Coordinates of C-alpha atoms and ligand atoms in Angstrom, one line a residue:
M1 CA -37.7 27.6 27.7
A2 CA -37.0 30.4 30.2
A3 CA -38.2 29.8 34.0
I4 CA -39.9 33.3 33.8
E5 CA -41.3 35.1 30.8
M6 CA -42.3 38.4 30.6
K7 CA -43.7 39.4 27.6
N8 CA -44.6 43.3 26.9
I9 CA -45.6 43.8 30.4
V10 CA -47.8 47.0 31.4
K11 CA -48.8 48.2 34.3
K12 CA -51.2 51.4 34.7
Y13 CA -52.6 52.6 38.2
G14 CA -55.5 54.7 37.3
D15 CA -55.0 57.5 34.4
G16 CA -51.2 58.2 34.9
F17 CA -48.5 57.0 32.7
P18 CA -47.7 53.3 33.1
A19 CA -45.6 52.4 36.2
V20 CA -44.2 49.7 34.1
N21 CA -44.2 50.2 30.3
D22 CA -43.7 47.2 27.7
V23 CA -41.4 45.5 29.7
S24 CA -39.8 42.4 28.2
I25 CA -37.6 40.0 30.0
D26 CA -36.5 36.3 29.8
V27 CA -35.3 35.1 33.2
E28 CA -33.5 31.8 32.7
D29 CA -33.5 28.6 34.6
G30 CA -31.2 29.0 37.6
E31 CA -30.5 32.7 36.7
F32 CA -29.9 35.3 39.4
L33 CA -31.8 38.5 37.9
I34 CA -31.5 41.9 39.3
L35 CA -33.8 44.5 39.0
V36 CA -32.3 47.9 39.5
G37 CA -33.4 51.5 39.3
P38 CA -34.3 54.6 41.3
S39 CA -37.2 54.7 43.9
G40 CA -40.6 55.1 41.7
C41 CA -39.0 53.3 38.7
G42 CA -41.6 50.3 38.8
K43 CA -39.2 47.5 40.2
S44 CA -41.7 46.4 43.1
T45 CA -44.4 46.7 40.7
L46 CA -43.1 44.4 38.1
L47 CA -41.8 41.9 41.0
R48 CA -45.1 42.0 42.3
M49 CA -46.8 41.1 38.9
I50 CA -44.4 38.0 38.7
V51 CA -45.9 36.8 42.1
G52 CA -49.2 37.7 41.4
L53 CA -49.9 40.2 44.2
E54 CA -50.6 42.7 41.6
D55 CA -52.8 42.3 38.2
I56 CA -51.2 42.7 34.9
T57 CA -52.7 45.5 32.9
D58 CA -51.5 44.1 29.4
G59 CA -49.0 41.4 28.1
D60 CA -48.2 38.0 29.2
M61 CA -46.4 36.7 32.4
M62 CA -45.1 33.0 32.0
I63 CA -43.7 30.8 34.7
G64 CA -42.4 27.5 33.5
G65 CA -44.0 27.9 30.1
K66 CA -47.4 28.7 31.5
K67 CA -49.2 31.5 31.3
V68 CA -50.0 32.9 34.9
N69 CA -51.8 36.2 34.6
D70 CA -54.9 35.0 36.2
L71 CA -53.3 32.6 38.6
A72 CA -53.4 33.3 42.4
P73 CA -50.1 33.7 44.2
R74 CA -50.5 30.4 46.2
D75 CA -50.9 28.7 43.0
R76 CA -47.6 30.0 41.3
N77 CA -45.3 27.9 43.6
L78 CA -42.8 31.2 44.0
S79 CA -41.3 32.1 47.2
M80 CA -40.9 35.9 48.0
V81 CA -38.7 37.5 50.6
F82 CA -40.3 40.9 51.7
Q83 CA -38.3 44.3 52.5
N84 CA -39.9 44.1 56.3
Y85 CA -39.3 40.3 56.2
A86 CA -43.3 39.8 57.1
L87 CA -42.6 37.5 60.3
Y88 CA -45.5 36.5 62.6
P89 CA -44.2 37.8 65.9
H90 CA -46.6 35.6 67.9
L91 CA -45.1 32.4 66.3
T92 CA -41.5 31.0 67.1
V93 CA -38.9 30.9 64.4
Y94 CA -39.5 27.2 64.0
E95 CA -43.2 27.8 63.0
N96 CA -42.4 31.0 60.9
I97 CA -40.2 28.6 59.0
A98 CA -42.6 25.7 59.0
F99 CA -45.7 28.0 57.8
P100 CA -45.6 27.4 54.0
L101 CA -45.5 23.9 54.7
R102 CA -48.3 24.2 57.6
L103 CA -50.4 26.0 54.9
A104 CA -50.0 23.1 52.2
N105 CA -50.9 20.4 55.0
K106 CA -47.6 18.8 55.1
P107 CA -47.3 16.2 57.7
D108 CA -45.4 17.0 61.0
S109 CA -42.6 14.6 60.1
E110 CA -42.1 16.4 56.7
V111 CA -42.3 19.7 58.1
D112 CA -39.8 18.9 61.0
E113 CA -37.2 17.5 58.3
K114 CA -37.4 20.6 56.2
V115 CA -37.5 23.3 59.0
R116 CA -34.4 21.4 60.5
E117 CA -32.6 21.3 57.1
A118 CA -33.4 25.1 56.2
S119 CA -32.5 26.2 59.8
K120 CA -29.2 24.2 59.5
T121 CA -28.4 25.6 56.2
L122 CA -29.2 29.3 57.6
E123 CA -27.2 28.8 60.9
L124 CA -30.6 29.2 62.9
D125 CA -30.5 25.8 64.7
E126 CA -29.9 27.4 67.9
H127 CA -32.7 29.9 67.9
L128 CA -35.7 27.7 66.9
E129 CA -37.7 28.5 69.8
R130 CA -37.0 32.1 70.1
K131 CA -39.8 34.7 68.5
P132 CA -39.0 37.4 65.9
G133 CA -39.0 40.4 68.2
N134 CA -35.9 38.4 70.2
L135 CA -34.1 38.5 67.4
S136 CA -31.4 40.6 65.6
G137 CA -31.8 42.2 62.2
G138 CA -29.8 39.6 60.5
Q139 CA -31.5 36.6 62.0
R140 CA -35.0 37.8 61.2
Q141 CA -33.5 38.1 57.5
R142 CA -32.4 34.5 57.8
V143 CA -36.0 33.3 58.9
A144 CA -37.4 35.3 56.2
M145 CA -35.1 33.2 54.2
G146 CA -35.9 30.0 55.8
R147 CA -39.5 30.6 55.0
A148 CA -38.6 30.9 51.5
I149 CA -36.1 27.9 51.0
V150 CA -38.4 25.6 53.0
R151 CA -40.6 24.6 50.0
D152 CA -39.6 23.5 46.8
A153 CA -40.4 26.9 44.9
E154 CA -39.8 27.3 41.2
A155 CA -38.1 30.8 42.0
F156 CA -37.3 33.1 44.7
L157 CA -38.3 36.7 44.6
F158 CA -36.5 39.3 46.9
D159 CA -37.7 43.1 47.7
E160 CA -34.9 45.2 48.7
P161 CA -34.2 42.4 51.5
L162 CA -31.1 44.0 52.8
S163 CA -32.4 47.7 53.0
N164 CA -33.1 47.5 56.7
L165 CA -29.5 46.1 57.5
D166 CA -26.5 48.2 58.5
A167 CA -23.8 48.3 56.0
K168 CA -21.8 45.8 57.3
L169 CA -24.5 43.1 57.9
R170 CA -25.6 44.1 54.6
G171 CA -22.2 43.1 53.1
Q172 CA -22.2 39.8 54.7
M173 CA -26.0 38.7 53.8
R174 CA -25.2 39.7 50.5
T175 CA -22.4 36.7 50.4
E176 CA -24.8 34.8 52.1
I177 CA -27.6 35.1 49.6
S178 CA -25.0 34.8 46.7
R179 CA -23.7 31.4 48.2
L180 CA -27.3 30.2 49.0
Q181 CA -28.6 30.8 45.6
K182 CA -25.6 29.1 44.0
R183 CA -25.7 26.3 46.1
L184 CA -29.6 25.7 45.4
G185 CA -29.4 26.6 41.9
I186 CA -32.8 28.4 42.0
T187 CA -34.2 31.1 39.7
T188 CA -33.9 34.2 41.3
V189 CA -35.3 37.6 41.0
Y190 CA -33.9 40.5 43.4
V191 CA -35.0 43.9 43.3
T192 CA -32.7 46.6 44.5
H193 CA -31.7 50.4 44.3
D194 CA -28.4 49.4 45.5
Q195 CA -25.9 49.7 42.7
T196 CA -23.3 47.7 44.7
E197 CA -26.0 45.0 45.2
A198 CA -26.9 45.0 41.4
M199 CA -23.4 44.8 40.4
T200 CA -22.0 42.1 42.6
L201 CA -25.0 39.6 43.1
G202 CA -26.5 38.8 39.8
D203 CA -25.9 37.0 36.9
R204 CA -27.8 39.4 34.8
V205 CA -29.1 42.9 35.6
A206 CA -32.1 44.4 34.1
V207 CA -32.3 48.5 34.5
L208 CA -35.7 50.2 34.9
K209 CA -36.1 54.0 34.4
R210 CA -39.7 55.4 34.7
G211 CA -41.1 51.8 34.1
V212 CA -39.1 51.4 31.0
L213 CA -36.5 48.5 30.4
Q214 CA -33.1 50.6 29.9
Q215 CA -30.8 47.9 29.8
H216 CA -30.3 44.1 30.3
A217 CA -26.9 42.7 30.4
T218 CA -24.5 41.1 32.7
P219 CA -22.5 43.2 35.2
R220 CA -19.6 42.8 33.1
E221 CA -21.1 44.1 30.0
L222 CA -22.7 47.1 32.1
Y223 CA -19.4 47.9 33.6
E224 CA -17.9 48.3 30.4
N225 CA -20.7 49.8 28.5
P226 CA -22.4 52.1 31.3
Ligands
LIG1 P1 -40.0 51.2 43.1 O1 -40.4 49.6 43.3 O2 -38.9 51.2 41.5 O3 -39.8 52.1 44.0 P2 -42.9 51.2 42.5 O4 -43.2 49.8 41.7 O5 -43.2 51.0 43.8 O6 -41.6 51.6 42.3 O7 -43.9 52.1 41.8 C1 -43.8 52.4 40.5 C2 -44.7 53.7 40.1 O8 -45.8 53.2 40.7 C3 -44.5 55.1 40.8 O9 -45.1 56.0 40.6 C4 -45.7 54.8 42.3 O10 -45.9 55.7 42.8 C5 -46.7 54.0 41.5 N1 -47.7 53.2 42.2 C6 -46.8 52.2 42.9 N2 -48.0 51.4 43.6 C7 -49.1 52.1 43.3 C8 -50.5 51.8 43.7 N3 -50.8 50.8 44.3 N4 -51.2 52.9 43.4 C9 -50.8 54.0 42.4 N5 -49.5 54.0 42.2 C10 -48.5 53.0 42.5
LIG2 P1 -41.0 50.7 47.6 O1 -39.8 51.8 47.5 O2 -40.5 49.6 48.3 O3 -41.5 50.4 46.3 P2 -43.3 52.5 48.2 O4 -42.9 53.4 49.6 O5 -43.0 52.8 46.7 O6 -42.2 51.3 48.4 O7 -44.5 51.8 48.5 C1 -44.9 51.3 49.6 C2 -46.6 50.6 49.3 O8 -47.3 51.6 48.9 C3 -46.6 49.7 47.9 O9 -47.1 48.6 48.4 C4 -47.0 50.5 46.8 O10 -48.1 49.6 46.1 C5 -47.9 51.3 47.5 N1 -47.9 52.8 46.6 C6 -46.9 53.3 46.1 N2 -47.0 54.4 45.6 C7 -48.5 54.6 45.8 C8 -49.3 55.5 45.4 N3 -49.1 56.4 44.6 N4 -50.7 55.4 45.5 C9 -50.7 54.3 46.2 N5 -50.1 53.4 46.8 C10 -48.7 53.5 46.4

């Protein structure tokens, strides 16, 4: 059984042609899947349907073998990292990372243990009392990732997480994300329009064009058979 199964997923906004058109993709347990394609091809819409931030017009979304079409985002046990990081500016790094655990009413001792573990993994342990406004772009990105890894989610979902960083930092964070994902072995779906990210990060790449799945293959297969 795949970790995430998208079965004939359709999304229509109003009467226009579908933003996502009959897309079926299985994401295997522990796999790093890239969703790539030009702006407007439907990749964010597809990601938001996995997380539950967008209603599905037609088709089935399965997570861990269970149909989640009607489940609220908080009941899907997924961790999403947004393009703009969506950090809380008035909260410290510590509390930003702790946020999902606070929401779940975890005891302070558990919160503390998990936040310290995540911040060590992401080399944020020196910055726990700072606020996001005083951090560099790369540090903010790490805080957003800390908030994602602090809970035992079934999968990570990334929506163009590096697009606000300069080229050098982007390369560095790319390596970090790849290492982190391999180390945690957690199923990951990663949206990007960046070809380099698509070809270097993922185990498999799903190429979308105007809402339709064009290719679904390993980077090597895509390279040899573009
Ligand atoms: P991508 O992430 O690949 O840039 P999107 O998923 O954001 O693409 O958008 C796919 C298509 O759906 C685009 O034509 C976009 O304009 C349209 N779209 C996205 N969100 C909405 C919305 N809330 N209402 C209407 N149309 C939307
Ligand atoms: P991205 O390129 O990251 O998908 P967009 O600029 O396409 O970002 O979209 C930003 C937000 O605007 C998204 O939340 C999307 O749902 C919304 N959006 C995109 N296209 C439309 C549209 N045609 N009508 C209404 N909302 C839209």
